[in-house]
mmCIF file of C-alpha atoms in Angstrom:
data_model
loop_
_atom_site.group_PDB
_atom_site.id
_atom_site.type_symbol
_atom_site.label_atom_id
_atom_site.label_comp_id
_atom_site.label_asym_id
_atom_site.label_seq_id
_atom_site.Cartn_x
_atom_site.Cartn_y
_atom_site.Cartn_z
ATOM 1 C CA UNK A 1 -25.049 -4.016 1.811
ATOM 2 C CA UNK A 2 -23.258 -4.056 -1.705
ATOM 3 C CA UNK A 3 -19.832 -2.567 -2.311
ATOM 4 C CA UNK A 4 -20.337 0.231 -4.864
ATOM 5 C CA UNK A 5 -18.194 -0.110 -7.913
ATOM 6 C CA UNK A 6 -15.446 2.654 -8.251
ATOM 7 C CA UNK A 7 -16.494 4.184 -11.484
ATOM 8 C CA UNK A 8 -20.379 4.186 -10.791
ATOM 9 C CA UNK A 9 -19.827 5.743 -6.937
ATOM 10 C CA UNK A 10 -19.515 9.246 -7.771
ATOM 11 C CA UNK A 11 -22.659 9.117 -9.804
ATOM 12 C CA UNK A 12 -24.572 7.551 -6.756
ATOM 13 C CA UNK A 13 -23.422 9.623 -4.578
ATOM 14 C CA UNK A 14 -24.456 12.684 -6.559
ATOM 15 C CA UNK A 15 -20.985 14.050 -7.418
ATOM 16 C CA UNK A 16 -20.097 16.307 -10.271
ATOM 17 C CA UNK A 17 -18.556 14.453 -13.153
ATOM 18 C CA UNK A 18 -17.595 17.717 -15.054
ATOM 19 C CA UNK A 19 -13.942 18.728 -15.364
ATOM 20 C CA UNK A 20 -12.898 20.626 -12.172
ATOM 21 C CA UNK A 21 -9.059 20.436 -12.447
ATOM 22 C CA UNK A 22 -8.324 24.135 -13.847
ATOM 23 C CA UNK A 23 -5.309 26.141 -13.726
ATOM 24 C CA UNK A 24 -5.339 29.401 -11.544
ATOM 25 C CA UNK A 25 -7.929 28.268 -9.167
ATOM 26 C CA UNK A 26 -7.538 29.471 -5.684
ATOM 27 C CA UNK A 27 -6.775 26.683 -3.036
ATOM 28 C CA UNK A 28 -10.008 24.895 -1.722
ATOM 29 C CA UNK A 29 -10.361 24.218 1.753
ATOM 30 C CA UNK A 30 -11.777 20.770 2.433
ATOM 31 C CA UNK A 31 -14.341 20.772 5.128
ATOM 32 C CA UNK A 32 -14.268 17.718 7.659
ATOM 33 C CA UNK A 33 -18.330 17.008 7.688
ATOM 34 C CA UNK A 34 -18.629 13.952 5.358
ATOM 35 C CA UNK A 35 -20.732 14.651 2.345
ATOM 36 C CA UNK A 36 -22.313 11.119 2.557
ATOM 37 C CA UNK A 37 -23.729 10.491 5.934
ATOM 38 C CA UNK A 38 -24.927 6.978 5.093
ATOM 39 C CA UNK A 39 -21.436 6.040 3.574
ATOM 40 C CA UNK A 40 -19.269 3.735 4.974
ATOM 41 C CA UNK A 41 -15.703 1.847 4.193
ATOM 42 C CA UNK A 42 -15.652 -1.757 4.086
ATOM 43 C CA UNK A 43 -12.419 -3.715 3.885
ATOM 44 C CA UNK A 44 -12.424 -7.054 1.761
ATOM 45 C CA UNK A 45 -9.674 -9.545 2.857
ATOM 46 C CA UNK A 46 -7.353 -9.781 -0.427
ATOM 47 C CA UNK A 47 -4.179 -11.621 0.124
ATOM 48 C CA UNK A 48 -1.368 -12.425 2.868
ATOM 49 C CA UNK A 49 1.815 -11.446 1.599
ATOM 50 C CA UNK A 50 4.758 -13.519 3.067
ATOM 51 C CA UNK A 51 5.167 -16.923 4.975
ATOM 52 C CA UNK A 52 7.699 -18.829 6.963
ATOM 53 C CA UNK A 53 8.451 -21.234 4.176
ATOM 54 C CA UNK A 54 9.452 -18.357 1.706
ATOM 55 C CA UNK A 55 13.131 -18.283 0.683
ATOM 56 C CA UNK A 56 13.227 -14.469 1.171
ATOM 57 C CA UNK A 57 11.577 -13.100 4.046
ATOM 58 C CA UNK A 58 10.472 -9.496 4.635
ATOM 59 C CA UNK A 59 11.727 -6.776 6.937
ATOM 60 C CA UNK A 60 10.003 -4.123 9.213
ATOM 61 C CA UNK A 61 10.789 -1.504 6.724
ATOM 62 C CA UNK A 62 9.746 -3.651 3.507
ATOM 63 C CA UNK A 63 7.864 -1.562 0.911
ATOM 64 C CA UNK A 64 5.117 -3.288 -0.985
ATOM 65 C CA UNK A 65 3.864 -2.898 -4.404
ATOM 66 C CA UNK A 66 1.145 -4.170 -6.404
ATOM 67 C CA UNK A 67 1.105 -4.604 -10.391
ATOM 68 C CA UNK A 68 -1.633 -4.773 -12.422
ATOM 69 C CA UNK A 69 -0.509 -7.964 -14.123
ATOM 70 C CA UNK A 70 -1.446 -9.721 -10.802
ATOM 71 C CA UNK A 71 1.844 -9.767 -8.699
ATOM 72 C CA UNK A 72 3.062 -8.082 -5.720
ATOM 73 C CA UNK A 73 6.879 -6.668 -5.576
ATOM 74 C CA UNK A 74 8.591 -6.244 -2.444
ATOM 75 C CA UNK A 75 11.801 -4.492 -1.423
ATOM 76 C CA UNK A 76 13.867 -3.918 0.734
ATOM 77 C CA UNK A 77 13.735 -7.615 2.121
ATOM 78 C CA UNK A 78 16.340 -9.600 4.257
ATOM 79 C CA UNK A 79 18.566 -10.588 1.208
ATOM 80 C CA UNK A 80 20.370 -7.348 0.285
ATOM 81 C CA UNK A 81 19.937 -6.151 -3.212
ATOM 82 C CA UNK A 82 16.842 -8.573 -3.666
ATOM 83 C CA UNK A 83 13.393 -7.725 -4.850
ATOM 84 C CA UNK A 84 10.922 -10.560 -3.566
ATOM 85 C CA UNK A 85 8.018 -11.135 -6.065
ATOM 86 C CA UNK A 86 4.533 -12.905 -4.890
ATOM 87 C CA UNK A 87 1.547 -13.986 -7.017
ATOM 88 C CA UNK A 88 -1.983 -12.303 -6.465
ATOM 89 C CA UNK A 89 -2.752 -14.847 -3.619
ATOM 90 C CA UNK A 90 0.547 -13.571 -1.429
ATOM 91 C CA UNK A 91 2.764 -16.878 -2.134
ATOM 92 C CA UNK A 92 6.084 -16.106 -2.857
ATOM 93 C CA UNK A 93 6.815 -16.853 -6.706
ATOM 94 C CA UNK A 94 10.676 -16.007 -7.186
ATOM 95 C CA UNK A 95 12.879 -12.800 -6.683
ATOM 96 C CA UNK A 96 14.485 -10.038 -8.947
ATOM 97 C CA UNK A 97 17.961 -8.863 -8.962
ATOM 98 C CA UNK A 98 21.050 -9.518 -6.467
ATOM 99 C CA UNK A 99 23.489 -7.649 -4.511
ATOM 100 C CA UNK A 100 26.082 -5.586 -6.345
ATOM 101 C CA UNK A 101 26.825 -2.844 -8.783
ATOM 102 C CA UNK A 102 26.331 -4.158 -12.065
ATOM 103 C CA UNK A 103 23.419 -4.719 -14.201
ATOM 104 C CA UNK A 104 20.215 -5.812 -12.459
ATOM 105 C CA UNK A 105 22.307 -5.704 -9.304
ATOM 106 C CA UNK A 106 21.662 -3.155 -6.493
ATOM 107 C CA UNK A 107 23.081 -1.844 -3.259
ATOM 108 C CA UNK A 108 20.598 -0.016 -1.038
ATOM 109 C CA UNK A 109 16.915 -0.755 -2.839
ATOM 110 C CA UNK A 110 14.743 1.981 -1.465
ATOM 111 C CA UNK A 111 11.557 1.227 -3.126
ATOM 112 C CA UNK A 112 9.972 -0.730 -6.244
ATOM 113 C CA UNK A 113 7.463 0.723 -8.631
ATOM 114 C CA UNK A 114 5.744 -1.597 -11.577
ATOM 115 C CA UNK A 115 5.794 0.646 -14.682
ATOM 116 C CA UNK A 116 3.461 1.794 -17.299
ATOM 117 C CA UNK A 117 5.454 0.064 -19.838
ATOM 118 C CA UNK A 118 5.016 -3.203 -18.152
ATOM 119 C CA UNK A 119 8.264 -3.282 -16.172
ATOM 120 C CA UNK A 120 9.536 -3.110 -12.784
ATOM 121 C CA UNK A 121 11.310 0.187 -11.626
ATOM 122 C CA UNK A 122 14.017 -0.141 -8.915
ATOM 123 C CA UNK A 123 15.091 3.144 -6.742
ATOM 124 C CA UNK A 124 18.344 2.059 -5.739
ATOM 125 C CA UNK A 125 19.515 5.111 -3.919
ATOM 126 C CA UNK A 126 21.261 7.422 -6.447
ATOM 127 C CA UNK A 127 20.417 5.166 -9.204
ATOM 128 C CA UNK A 128 17.343 4.026 -11.065
ATOM 129 C CA UNK A 129 16.948 0.820 -12.916
ATOM 130 C CA UNK A 130 14.146 -0.928 -14.712
ATOM 131 C CA UNK A 131 13.911 -4.524 -15.271
ATOM 132 C CA UNK A 132 11.785 -6.848 -16.978
ATOM 133 C CA UNK A 133 9.195 -8.688 -15.276
ATOM 134 C CA UNK A 134 11.528 -11.986 -15.367
ATOM 135 C CA UNK A 135 14.343 -9.539 -13.777
ATOM 136 C CA UNK A 136 16.535 -8.894 -17.315
ATOM 137 C CA UNK A 137 17.747 -5.497 -16.949
ATOM 138 C CA UNK A 138 16.574 -2.799 -19.502
ATOM 139 C CA UNK A 139 18.004 0.538 -18.654
ATOM 140 C CA UNK A 140 19.652 2.236 -15.578
ATOM 141 C CA UNK A 141 20.813 6.014 -14.935
ATOM 142 C CA UNK A 142 21.560 7.960 -12.395
ATOM 143 C CA UNK A 143 19.102 10.413 -10.522
ATOM 144 C CA UNK A 144 19.339 14.055 -11.820
ATOM 145 C CA UNK A 145 22.296 15.893 -9.959
ATOM 146 C CA UNK A 146 20.854 17.288 -6.602
ATOM 147 C CA UNK A 147 17.762 14.746 -6.569
ATOM 148 C CA UNK A 148 17.148 12.435 -3.957
ATOM 149 C CA UNK A 149 13.799 10.538 -3.282
ATOM 150 C CA UNK A 150 11.877 7.775 -1.830
ATOM 151 C CA UNK A 151 8.740 8.413 -3.767
ATOM 152 C CA UNK A 152 8.265 7.809 -7.297
ATOM 153 C CA UNK A 153 4.904 7.462 -9.678
ATOM 154 C CA UNK A 154 4.781 5.506 -12.636
ATOM 155 C CA UNK A 155 2.632 7.109 -15.323
ATOM 156 C CA UNK A 156 0.525 4.979 -17.573
ATOM 157 C CA UNK A 157 2.885 6.307 -20.787
ATOM 158 C CA UNK A 158 6.005 4.792 -19.306
ATOM 159 C CA UNK A 159 7.126 8.311 -17.930
ATOM 160 C CA UNK A 160 7.906 8.855 -13.962
ATOM 161 C CA UNK A 161 7.222 11.751 -11.566
ATOM 162 C CA UNK A 162 9.944 11.627 -8.808
ATOM 163 C CA UNK A 163 9.149 13.539 -5.507
ATOM 164 C CA UNK A 164 12.876 15.173 -4.781
ATOM 165 C CA UNK A 165 13.864 15.043 -1.208
ATOM 166 C CA UNK A 166 17.196 16.768 -1.267
ATOM 167 C CA UNK A 167 18.557 20.184 -1.889
ATOM 168 C CA UNK A 168 17.464 23.327 -3.347
ATOM 169 C CA UNK A 169 17.790 24.389 -6.861
ATOM 170 C CA UNK A 170 15.769 21.419 -7.814
ATOM 171 C CA UNK A 171 11.947 21.644 -7.593
ATOM 172 C CA UNK A 172 10.027 18.958 -5.337
ATOM 173 C CA UNK A 173 8.813 17.190 -8.517
ATOM 174 C CA UNK A 174 10.132 16.381 -11.523
ATOM 175 C CA UNK A 175 9.105 14.298 -14.903
ATOM 176 C CA UNK A 176 11.507 11.598 -16.174
ATOM 177 C CA UNK A 177 10.917 10.083 -19.442
ATOM 178 C CA UNK A 178 10.870 6.098 -20.069
ATOM 179 C CA UNK A 179 14.485 6.316 -20.611
ATOM 180 C CA UNK A 180 15.039 7.689 -17.074
ATOM 181 C CA UNK A 181 16.237 11.159 -18.625
ATOM 182 C CA UNK A 182 15.039 14.658 -17.123
ATOM 183 C CA UNK A 183 11.826 16.331 -19.110
ATOM 184 C CA UNK A 184 11.070 19.169 -16.843
ATOM 185 C CA UNK A 185 10.550 20.239 -13.380
ATOM 186 C CA UNK A 186 7.024 20.542 -11.908
ATOM 187 C CA UNK A 187 7.121 23.839 -10.587
ATOM 188 C CA UNK A 188 9.536 26.266 -9.587
ATOM 189 C CA UNK A 189 13.145 25.115 -8.027
ATOM 190 C CA UNK A 190 13.470 25.657 -4.356
ATOM 191 C CA UNK A 191 15.213 28.540 -3.655
ATOM 192 C CA UNK A 192 15.752 28.419 -0.019
ATOM 193 C CA UNK A 193 16.329 25.467 2.278
ATOM 194 C CA UNK A 194 13.336 23.935 3.853
ATOM 195 C CA UNK A 195 13.429 23.194 7.324
ATOM 196 C CA UNK A 196 14.407 19.616 6.971
ATOM 197 C CA UNK A 197 14.360 17.031 4.107
ATOM 198 C CA UNK A 198 11.162 15.442 5.383
ATOM 199 C CA UNK A 199 9.738 18.974 4.722
ATOM 200 C CA UNK A 200 10.094 18.249 1.230
ATOM 201 C CA UNK A 201 8.393 14.947 1.193
ATOM 202 C CA UNK A 202 5.136 14.167 -0.652
ATOM 203 C CA UNK A 203 3.041 10.676 -1.456
ATOM 204 C CA UNK A 204 2.158 10.505 -5.126
ATOM 205 C CA UNK A 205 -0.826 9.290 -6.872
ATOM 206 C CA UNK A 206 -1.328 8.851 -10.557
ATOM 207 C CA UNK A 207 -4.631 10.766 -11.733
ATOM 208 C CA UNK A 208 -6.582 11.423 -14.918
ATOM 209 C CA UNK A 209 -5.711 12.832 -17.957
ATOM 210 C CA UNK A 210 -1.728 12.999 -17.261
ATOM 211 C CA UNK A 211 -2.297 14.651 -14.097
ATOM 212 C CA UNK A 212 -0.505 13.605 -10.874
ATOM 213 C CA UNK A 213 -1.962 13.995 -7.170
ATOM 214 C CA UNK A 214 0.797 15.351 -4.624
ATOM 215 C CA UNK A 215 -0.126 15.512 -0.925
ATOM 216 C CA UNK A 216 2.120 16.945 1.650
ATOM 217 C CA UNK A 217 3.505 14.163 4.217
ATOM 218 C CA UNK A 218 4.333 16.230 7.178
ATOM 219 C CA UNK A 219 3.686 19.709 8.767
ATOM 220 C CA UNK A 220 0.456 20.109 7.186
ATOM 221 C CA UNK A 221 -2.271 18.512 4.976
ATOM 222 C CA UNK A 222 -2.399 19.912 1.695
ATOM 223 C CA UNK A 223 -2.802 18.619 -1.693
ATOM 224 C CA UNK A 224 -1.621 19.745 -5.251
ATOM 225 C CA UNK A 225 -2.760 18.509 -8.432
ATOM 226 C CA UNK A 226 -0.254 18.770 -11.266
ATOM 227 C CA UNK A 227 -0.282 18.191 -15.116
ATOM 228 C CA UNK A 228 2.925 16.743 -16.889
ATOM 229 C CA UNK A 229 3.349 20.236 -18.611
ATOM 230 C CA UNK A 230 4.562 21.584 -14.996
ATOM 231 C CA UNK A 231 1.099 23.319 -14.225
ATOM 232 C CA UNK A 232 -0.545 23.410 -10.956
ATOM 233 C CA UNK A 233 -4.085 22.686 -11.737
ATOM 234 C CA UNK A 234 -5.403 22.870 -8.239
ATOM 235 C CA UNK A 235 -4.726 22.718 -4.400
ATOM 236 C CA UNK A 236 -6.694 21.903 -1.452
ATOM 237 C CA UNK A 237 -6.221 22.418 2.221
ATOM 238 C CA UNK A 238 -7.607 19.725 5.071
ATOM 239 C CA UNK A 239 -7.804 20.762 8.422
ATOM 240 C CA UNK A 240 -9.103 17.803 10.340
ATOM 241 C CA UNK A 241 -8.888 17.430 13.900
ATOM 242 C CA UNK A 242 -6.701 14.422 13.790
ATOM 243 C CA UNK A 243 -3.990 16.338 11.652
ATOM 244 C CA UNK A 244 -3.375 20.036 12.884
ATOM 245 C CA UNK A 245 -0.263 21.899 11.433
ATOM 246 C CA UNK A 246 2.876 22.031 13.331
ATOM 247 C CA UNK A 247 6.431 22.816 12.689
ATOM 248 C CA UNK A 248 10.283 21.435 13.068
ATOM 249 C CA UNK A 249 10.504 23.123 16.284
ATOM 250 C CA UNK A 250 7.601 21.242 17.768
ATOM 251 C CA UNK A 251 9.106 17.904 16.135
ATOM 252 C CA UNK A 252 12.457 18.950 17.608
ATOM 253 C CA UNK A 253 10.714 19.062 20.995
ATOM 254 C CA UNK A 254 9.361 15.519 21.277
ATOM 255 C CA UNK A 255 11.607 12.812 22.521
ATOM 256 C CA UNK A 256 11.626 9.180 21.540
ATOM 257 C CA UNK A 257 8.875 8.669 24.210
ATOM 258 C CA UNK A 258 6.459 11.365 22.858
ATOM 259 C CA UNK A 259 3.301 10.689 20.909
ATOM 260 C CA UNK A 260 3.973 10.584 17.118
ATOM 261 C CA UNK A 261 2.717 13.490 15.243
ATOM 262 C CA UNK A 262 0.271 13.041 12.476
ATOM 263 C CA UNK A 263 1.645 12.229 8.835
ATOM 264 C CA UNK A 264 0.148 11.382 5.305
ATOM 265 C CA UNK A 265 1.875 8.025 4.144
ATOM 266 C CA UNK A 266 -0.028 6.957 1.018
ATOM 267 C CA UNK A 267 -2.588 8.018 -1.314
ATOM 268 C CA UNK A 268 -4.592 6.180 -4.061
ATOM 269 C CA UNK A 269 -6.636 8.047 -6.892
ATOM 270 C CA UNK A 270 -9.791 6.140 -7.818
ATOM 271 C CA UNK A 271 -11.018 7.946 -10.861
ATOM 272 C CA UNK A 272 -14.003 10.282 -11.079
ATOM 273 C CA UNK A 273 -12.384 12.934 -8.542
ATOM 274 C CA UNK A 274 -11.761 10.527 -5.824
ATOM 275 C CA UNK A 275 -8.787 10.571 -3.672
ATOM 276 C CA UNK A 276 -8.353 7.989 -1.273
ATOM 277 C CA UNK A 277 -5.760 8.744 1.487
ATOM 278 C CA UNK A 278 -3.993 7.336 4.754
ATOM 279 C CA UNK A 279 -2.896 9.244 7.202
ATOM 280 C CA UNK A 280 -0.970 7.802 10.505
ATOM 281 C CA UNK A 281 -1.673 8.919 14.007
ATOM 282 C CA UNK A 282 -0.787 8.096 17.629
ATOM 283 C CA UNK A 283 -3.142 4.872 18.595
ATOM 284 C CA UNK A 284 -5.946 5.606 20.677
ATOM 285 C CA UNK A 285 -4.402 3.655 23.519
ATOM 286 C CA UNK A 286 -0.922 4.721 22.638
ATOM 287 C CA UNK A 287 1.897 4.167 25.310
ATOM 288 C CA UNK A 288 5.603 4.892 25.404
ATOM 289 C CA UNK A 289 7.712 2.366 23.647
ATOM 290 C CA UNK A 290 10.125 0.472 25.785
ATOM 291 C CA UNK A 291 13.299 2.479 27.260
ATOM 292 C CA UNK A 292 16.533 1.919 24.883
ATOM 293 C CA UNK A 293 17.757 -1.456 25.036
ATOM 294 C CA UNK A 294 13.973 -3.096 25.383
ATOM 295 C CA UNK A 295 12.502 -5.314 22.965
ATOM 296 C CA UNK A 296 12.345 -3.936 19.399
ATOM 297 C CA UNK A 297 14.372 -1.061 19.838
ATOM 298 C CA UNK A 298 16.913 -1.503 17.451
ATOM 299 C CA UNK A 299 17.105 1.456 14.764
ATOM 300 C CA UNK A 300 14.240 2.781 12.291
ATOM 301 C CA UNK A 301 11.614 1.462 10.136
ATOM 302 C CA UNK A 302 9.684 2.656 7.224
ATOM 303 C CA UNK A 303 6.046 2.963 6.655
ATOM 304 C CA UNK A 304 3.741 1.282 3.881
ATOM 305 C CA UNK A 305 4.858 3.986 1.280
ATOM 306 C CA UNK A 306 7.807 5.665 2.854
ATOM 307 C CA UNK A 307 6.881 7.542 6.258
ATOM 308 C CA UNK A 308 9.467 6.602 8.633
ATOM 309 C CA UNK A 309 8.759 5.350 12.381
ATOM 310 C CA UNK A 310 10.585 3.862 15.448
ATOM 311 C CA UNK A 311 11.691 0.281 15.244
ATOM 312 C CA UNK A 312 9.983 -0.620 17.858
ATOM 313 C CA UNK A 313 6.358 -0.273 16.300
ATOM 314 C CA UNK A 314 7.362 -3.500 14.241
ATOM 315 C CA UNK A 315 7.033 -5.232 17.261
ATOM 316 C CA UNK A 316 3.624 -3.965 18.234
ATOM 317 C CA UNK A 317 2.141 -2.050 15.211
ATOM 318 C CA UNK A 318 -1.321 -1.842 16.824
ATOM 319 C CA UNK A 319 -0.388 -0.488 20.389
ATOM 320 C CA UNK A 320 1.470 2.671 18.424
ATOM 321 C CA UNK A 321 -0.344 3.733 15.484
ATOM 322 C CA UNK A 322 -3.629 4.263 13.661
ATOM 323 C CA UNK A 323 -4.346 4.964 10.416
ATOM 324 C CA UNK A 324 -6.846 7.303 9.494
ATOM 325 C CA UNK A 325 -8.651 6.381 5.917
ATOM 326 C CA UNK A 326 -10.427 9.121 3.927
ATOM 327 C CA UNK A 327 -12.140 9.386 0.605
ATOM 328 C CA UNK A 328 -12.053 12.956 -0.744
ATOM 329 C CA UNK A 329 -13.940 13.851 -3.408
ATOM 330 C CA UNK A 330 -11.827 16.570 -5.333
ATOM 331 C CA UNK A 331 -14.306 17.221 -8.092
ATOM 332 C CA UNK A 332 -16.093 18.971 -5.522
ATOM 333 C CA UNK A 333 -13.921 19.353 -2.551
ATOM 334 C CA UNK A 334 -15.687 17.487 -0.074
ATOM 335 C CA UNK A 335 -14.847 14.808 2.354
ATOM 336 C CA UNK A 336 -17.053 11.944 1.179
ATOM 337 C CA UNK A 337 -16.602 9.425 4.100
ATOM 338 C CA UNK A 338 -13.616 8.271 6.785
ATOM 339 C CA UNK A 339 -12.576 5.077 8.592
ATOM 340 C CA UNK A 340 -10.143 4.466 11.621
ATOM 341 C CA UNK A 341 -7.766 1.522 11.755
ATOM 342 C CA UNK A 342 -6.092 -0.057 14.262
ATOM 343 C CA UNK A 343 -3.139 -0.568 12.636
ATOM 344 C CA UNK A 344 -0.211 0.950 10.751
ATOM 345 C CA UNK A 345 -1.751 0.609 7.026
ATOM 346 C CA UNK A 346 -0.881 2.508 3.282
ATOM 347 C CA UNK A 347 -1.952 1.995 -0.221
ATOM 348 C CA UNK A 348 0.168 -0.318 -2.221
ATOM 349 C CA UNK A 349 -1.213 0.061 -5.727
ATOM 350 C CA UNK A 350 -4.324 -1.007 -7.479
ATOM 351 C CA UNK A 351 -6.665 0.172 -4.796
ATOM 352 C CA UNK A 352 -5.364 -2.339 -2.317
ATOM 353 C CA UNK A 353 -4.621 -1.552 1.537
ATOM 354 C CA UNK A 354 -1.853 -3.268 3.155
ATOM 355 C CA UNK A 355 -0.376 -3.543 6.944
ATOM 356 C CA UNK A 356 2.362 -5.473 8.330
ATOM 357 C CA UNK A 357 1.939 -8.041 11.123
ATOM 358 C CA UNK A 358 4.323 -9.602 13.418
ATOM 359 C CA UNK A 359 3.953 -13.067 14.992
ATOM 360 C CA UNK A 360 5.397 -14.603 18.200
ATOM 361 C CA UNK A 361 8.223 -16.155 16.172
ATOM 362 C CA UNK A 362 9.339 -12.710 14.362
ATOM 363 C CA UNK A 363 7.824 -13.645 10.933
ATOM 364 C CA UNK A 364 6.371 -10.275 9.188
ATOM 365 C CA UNK A 365 3.749 -10.611 7.145
ATOM 366 C CA UNK A 366 1.561 -8.308 5.027
ATOM 367 C CA UNK A 367 -2.520 -8.330 5.376
ATOM 368 C CA UNK A 368 -3.632 -7.049 2.154
ATOM 369 C CA UNK A 369 -7.428 -5.748 1.727
ATOM 370 C CA UNK A 370 -9.613 -4.235 -0.913
ATOM 371 C CA UNK A 371 -11.518 -0.921 0.426
ATOM 372 C CA UNK A 372 -14.803 -0.060 -1.016
ATOM 373 C CA UNK A 373 -17.591 2.298 0.112
ATOM 374 C CA UNK A 374 -20.944 0.826 1.008
ATOM 375 C CA UNK A 375 -24.234 2.931 1.472
ATOM 376 C CA UNK A 376 -26.960 1.929 3.685
ATOM 377 C CA UNK A 377 -29.949 1.358 2.504
ATOM 378 C CA UNK A 378 -32.877 4.229 3.144
#
């Protein structure tokens, strides 16, 4: 069964190609019955990032990013203040940055994002910095007042959309220009406190014609499509069996030995209205983690694109979590197809899906695959 090219997939499945992101439309509920019963998802191996011989090693909370010029960037890593660089095969080819507070130096890297201008954006806590591909500092600026973020999307025109996860008085999404200055909020400022900061967390994907898809990470599965003028173009609601809505009280009732609640941890827009998302759920064979003091119980870790999980999961990611991979047709408000994976996975850019693996010697690597949709012959 040949894999279907992304750009021709919508035509083959009979999906409408007409513009559908119109302002003022009511929220659309996406049903759980797949619209393509003969479709399935294939994962084609792409690269393995990380090896025992690398000068800079990965850690359980490393976040991986693929750049369109054929490199992987990884941060944070075992060396503080450093971004590890890999070629398209996953071989480490160098590093960017150093620990410190000067130009090209970092104290607490949260994420790294290849930019639309061909550079690398480093999210260093309250400060953003843009480097060249060789690590030369181009510009640096603090985040706007009241803004804190783990999730940033780089637009093709070198601007950025930032998910604000901090206080009231600022919108959940803001637009920065190429010089990292505030352009405008996308939507209204928050006028009352959210239940917690995680309630503000959204995963971001750059869509067509200057629009950005923002997916609620916790509590409920909802999708918003914004344009960069600050207009909410469309909103979708999903109520799949694997993600029922919950609230802060339910989160607080759960202890460290309770099965995890569902979360959305990454999204990728493939074009023609097709949005790929990954959701994290408890493994089908889930078991409580080791008691405190047992193997791996040493703190917290971060999923591939930002969702936080217990450190013990790095020692046995397949025993704690599964990933639900869905393809959604936003042009017509339908689920195309879905796949359940027995590992903690997320998109890292360019349509590539990655998941961490830990060997018996404690070495962490990332397996990277390219998902595609295949259709059974009649």
